[in-house]
mmCIF file of C-alpha atoms in Angstrom:
data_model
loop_
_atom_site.group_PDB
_atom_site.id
_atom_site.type_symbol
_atom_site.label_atom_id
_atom_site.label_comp_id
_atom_site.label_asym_id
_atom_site.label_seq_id
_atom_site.Cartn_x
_atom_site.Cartn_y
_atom_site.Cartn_z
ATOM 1 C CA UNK I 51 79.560 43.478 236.122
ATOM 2 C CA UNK I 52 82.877 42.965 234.739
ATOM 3 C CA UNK I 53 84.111 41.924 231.593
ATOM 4 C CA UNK I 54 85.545 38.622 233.122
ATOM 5 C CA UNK I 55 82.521 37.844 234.782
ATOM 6 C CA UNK I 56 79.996 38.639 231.490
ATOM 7 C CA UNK I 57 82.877 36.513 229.123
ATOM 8 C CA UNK I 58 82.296 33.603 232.064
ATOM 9 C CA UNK I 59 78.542 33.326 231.882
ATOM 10 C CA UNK I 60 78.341 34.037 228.297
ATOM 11 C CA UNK I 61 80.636 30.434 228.201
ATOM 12 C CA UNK I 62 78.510 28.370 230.803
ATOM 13 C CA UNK I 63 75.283 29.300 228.684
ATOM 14 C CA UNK I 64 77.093 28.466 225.339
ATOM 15 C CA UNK I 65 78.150 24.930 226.956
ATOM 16 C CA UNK I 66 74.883 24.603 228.408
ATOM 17 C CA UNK I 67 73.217 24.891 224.739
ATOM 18 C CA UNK I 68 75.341 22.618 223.361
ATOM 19 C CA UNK I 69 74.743 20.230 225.559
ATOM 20 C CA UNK I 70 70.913 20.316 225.396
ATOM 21 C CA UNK I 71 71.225 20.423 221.562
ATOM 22 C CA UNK I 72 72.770 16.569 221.657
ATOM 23 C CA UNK I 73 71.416 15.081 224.334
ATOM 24 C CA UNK I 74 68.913 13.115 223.048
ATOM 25 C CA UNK I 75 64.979 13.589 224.337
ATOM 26 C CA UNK I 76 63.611 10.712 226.815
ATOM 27 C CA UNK I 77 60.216 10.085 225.620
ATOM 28 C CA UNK I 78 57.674 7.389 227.942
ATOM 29 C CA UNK I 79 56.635 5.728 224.805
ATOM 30 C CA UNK I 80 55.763 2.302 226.076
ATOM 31 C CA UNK I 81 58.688 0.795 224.010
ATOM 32 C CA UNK I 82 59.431 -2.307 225.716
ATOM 33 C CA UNK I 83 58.852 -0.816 229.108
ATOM 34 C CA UNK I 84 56.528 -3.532 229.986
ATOM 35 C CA UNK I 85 59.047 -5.719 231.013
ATOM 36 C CA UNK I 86 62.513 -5.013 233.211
ATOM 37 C CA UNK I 87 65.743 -4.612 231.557
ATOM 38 C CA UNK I 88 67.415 -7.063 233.946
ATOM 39 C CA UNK I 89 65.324 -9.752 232.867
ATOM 40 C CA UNK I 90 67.687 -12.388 231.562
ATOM 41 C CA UNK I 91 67.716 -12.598 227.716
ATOM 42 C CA UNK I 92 65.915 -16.385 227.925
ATOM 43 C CA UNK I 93 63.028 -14.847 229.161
ATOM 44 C CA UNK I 94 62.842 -12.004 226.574
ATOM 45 C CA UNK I 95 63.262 -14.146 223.887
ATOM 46 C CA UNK I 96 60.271 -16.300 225.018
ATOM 47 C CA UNK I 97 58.125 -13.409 223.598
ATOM 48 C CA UNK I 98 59.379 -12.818 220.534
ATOM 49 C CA UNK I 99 61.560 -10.049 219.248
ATOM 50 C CA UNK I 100 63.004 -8.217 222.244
ATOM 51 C CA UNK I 101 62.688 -5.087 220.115
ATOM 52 C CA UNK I 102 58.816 -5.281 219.228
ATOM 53 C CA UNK I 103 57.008 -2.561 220.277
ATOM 54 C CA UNK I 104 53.796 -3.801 222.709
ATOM 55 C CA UNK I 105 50.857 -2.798 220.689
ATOM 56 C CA UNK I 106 48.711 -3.385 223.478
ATOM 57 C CA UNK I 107 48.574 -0.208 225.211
ATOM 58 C CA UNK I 108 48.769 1.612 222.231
ATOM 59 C CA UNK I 109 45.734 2.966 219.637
ATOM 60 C CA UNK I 110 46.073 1.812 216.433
ATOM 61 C CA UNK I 111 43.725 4.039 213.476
ATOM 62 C CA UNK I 112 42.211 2.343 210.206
ATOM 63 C CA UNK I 113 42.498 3.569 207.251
ATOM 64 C CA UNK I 114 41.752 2.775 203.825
ATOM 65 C CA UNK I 115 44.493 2.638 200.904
ATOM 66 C CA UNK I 116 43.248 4.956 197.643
ATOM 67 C CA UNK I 117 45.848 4.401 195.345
ATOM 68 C CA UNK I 118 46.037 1.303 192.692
ATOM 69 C CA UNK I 119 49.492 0.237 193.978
ATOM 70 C CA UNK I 120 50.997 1.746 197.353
ATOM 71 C CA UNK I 121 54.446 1.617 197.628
ATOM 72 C CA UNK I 122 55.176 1.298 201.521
ATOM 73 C CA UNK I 123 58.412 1.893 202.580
ATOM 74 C CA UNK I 124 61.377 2.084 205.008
ATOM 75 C CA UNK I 125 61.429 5.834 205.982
ATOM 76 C CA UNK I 126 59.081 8.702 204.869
ATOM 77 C CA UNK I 127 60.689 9.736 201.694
ATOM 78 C CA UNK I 128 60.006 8.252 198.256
ATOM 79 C CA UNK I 129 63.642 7.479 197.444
ATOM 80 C CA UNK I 130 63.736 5.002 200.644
ATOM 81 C CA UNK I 131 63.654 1.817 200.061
ATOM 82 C CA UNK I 132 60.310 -0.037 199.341
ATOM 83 C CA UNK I 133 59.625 -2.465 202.189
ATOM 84 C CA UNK I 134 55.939 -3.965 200.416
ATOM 85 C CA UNK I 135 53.400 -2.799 198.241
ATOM 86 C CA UNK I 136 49.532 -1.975 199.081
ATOM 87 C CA UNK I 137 46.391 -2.316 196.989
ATOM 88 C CA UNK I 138 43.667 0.207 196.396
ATOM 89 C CA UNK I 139 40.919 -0.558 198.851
ATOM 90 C CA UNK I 140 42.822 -2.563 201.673
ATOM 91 C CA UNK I 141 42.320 -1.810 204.951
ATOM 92 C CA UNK I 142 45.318 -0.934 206.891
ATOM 93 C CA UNK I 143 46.789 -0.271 210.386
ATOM 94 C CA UNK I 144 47.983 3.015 211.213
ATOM 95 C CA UNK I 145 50.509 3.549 214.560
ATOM 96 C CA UNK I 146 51.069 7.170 213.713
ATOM 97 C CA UNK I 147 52.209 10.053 211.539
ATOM 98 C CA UNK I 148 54.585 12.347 210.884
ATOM 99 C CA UNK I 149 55.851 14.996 208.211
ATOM 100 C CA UNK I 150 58.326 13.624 205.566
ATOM 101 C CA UNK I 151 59.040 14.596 201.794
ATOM 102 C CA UNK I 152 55.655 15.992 200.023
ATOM 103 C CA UNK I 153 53.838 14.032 197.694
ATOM 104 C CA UNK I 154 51.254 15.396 195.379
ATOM 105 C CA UNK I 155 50.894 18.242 197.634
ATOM 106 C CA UNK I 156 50.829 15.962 201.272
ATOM 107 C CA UNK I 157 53.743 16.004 203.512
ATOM 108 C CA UNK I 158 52.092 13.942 206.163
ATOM 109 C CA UNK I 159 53.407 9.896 206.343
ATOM 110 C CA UNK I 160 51.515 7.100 207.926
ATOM 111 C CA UNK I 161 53.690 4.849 209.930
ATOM 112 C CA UNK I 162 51.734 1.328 209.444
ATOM 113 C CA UNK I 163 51.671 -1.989 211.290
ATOM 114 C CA UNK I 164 50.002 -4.505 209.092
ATOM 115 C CA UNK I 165 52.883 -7.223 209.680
ATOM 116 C CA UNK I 166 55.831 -4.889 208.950
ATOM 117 C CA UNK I 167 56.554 -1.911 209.926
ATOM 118 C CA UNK I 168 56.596 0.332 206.838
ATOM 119 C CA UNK I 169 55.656 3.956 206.148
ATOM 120 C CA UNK I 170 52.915 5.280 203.696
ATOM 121 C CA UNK I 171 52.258 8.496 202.084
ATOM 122 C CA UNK I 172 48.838 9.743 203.711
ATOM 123 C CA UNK I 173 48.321 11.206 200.121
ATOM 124 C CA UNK I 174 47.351 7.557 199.359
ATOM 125 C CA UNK I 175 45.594 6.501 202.425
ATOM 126 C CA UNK I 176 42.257 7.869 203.562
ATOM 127 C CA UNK I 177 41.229 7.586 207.442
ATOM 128 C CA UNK I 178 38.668 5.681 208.357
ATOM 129 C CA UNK I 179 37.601 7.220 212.165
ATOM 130 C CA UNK I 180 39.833 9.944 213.471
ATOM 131 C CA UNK I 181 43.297 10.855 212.329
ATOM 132 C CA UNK I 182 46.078 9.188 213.453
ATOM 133 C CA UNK I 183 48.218 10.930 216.280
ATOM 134 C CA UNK I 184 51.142 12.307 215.762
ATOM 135 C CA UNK I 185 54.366 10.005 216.228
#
């Protein structure tokens, strides 16, 4: 094989990389699919926020807050900001988890549901039934 011909598919794979690094995945996550896009926007407003997700086909976990005061909060990190506070012993609703910033040893984050959406270090929440999947 020449050169040329090495230099030309040693491109097209670079270009090909690159564009699978920023193209974005496409994930069937029940996120508003329940309803057509085309719909007219009077219709999705007649059921609330257009962005809510539909909890309905989705399992929500329990879980069961340890700490005295649990700061939930905007993204999984402690320096985000603080969206509303849980008490020690309150039940909450768990969507799913994912890793974020360690805390006391814990890197895993609860993404909650109880009437905002708000994230909660798992450090400070204890399942009640099986673990939450992941998000």
């Amino acid at each position: 094989m020449s050169l040329r011909s090495r230099l030309s598919i040693t491109v097209v794979a670079g270009a090909l990389l690159a564009a699978a690094a920023v193209t974005p995945a496409v994930a069937n996550d029940d996120w508003n699919n329940s309803q057509s896009n085309s719909q007219s926007d009077s219709q999705n407003s007649s059921r609330g926020d257009w962005g809510q997700h539909q909890q309905s086909s989705q399992r929500l976990y329990k879980g069961v807050v340890t700490a005295s005061t649990l700061r939930l909060r905007s993204k999984p990190t402690t320096g985000s900001q603080v969206i509303r506070y849980a008490y020690r012993g309150e039940i909450v609703s768990i969507f799913c988890k994912t890793g974020g910033q360690n805390v006391d040893g814990n890197h895993l984050w609860y993404l909650l549901t109880d009437g905002t959406w708000a994230w909660g270090a798992a450090r400070y929440i204890d399942n009640i039934g099986p673990a939450p999947r992941w998000c």
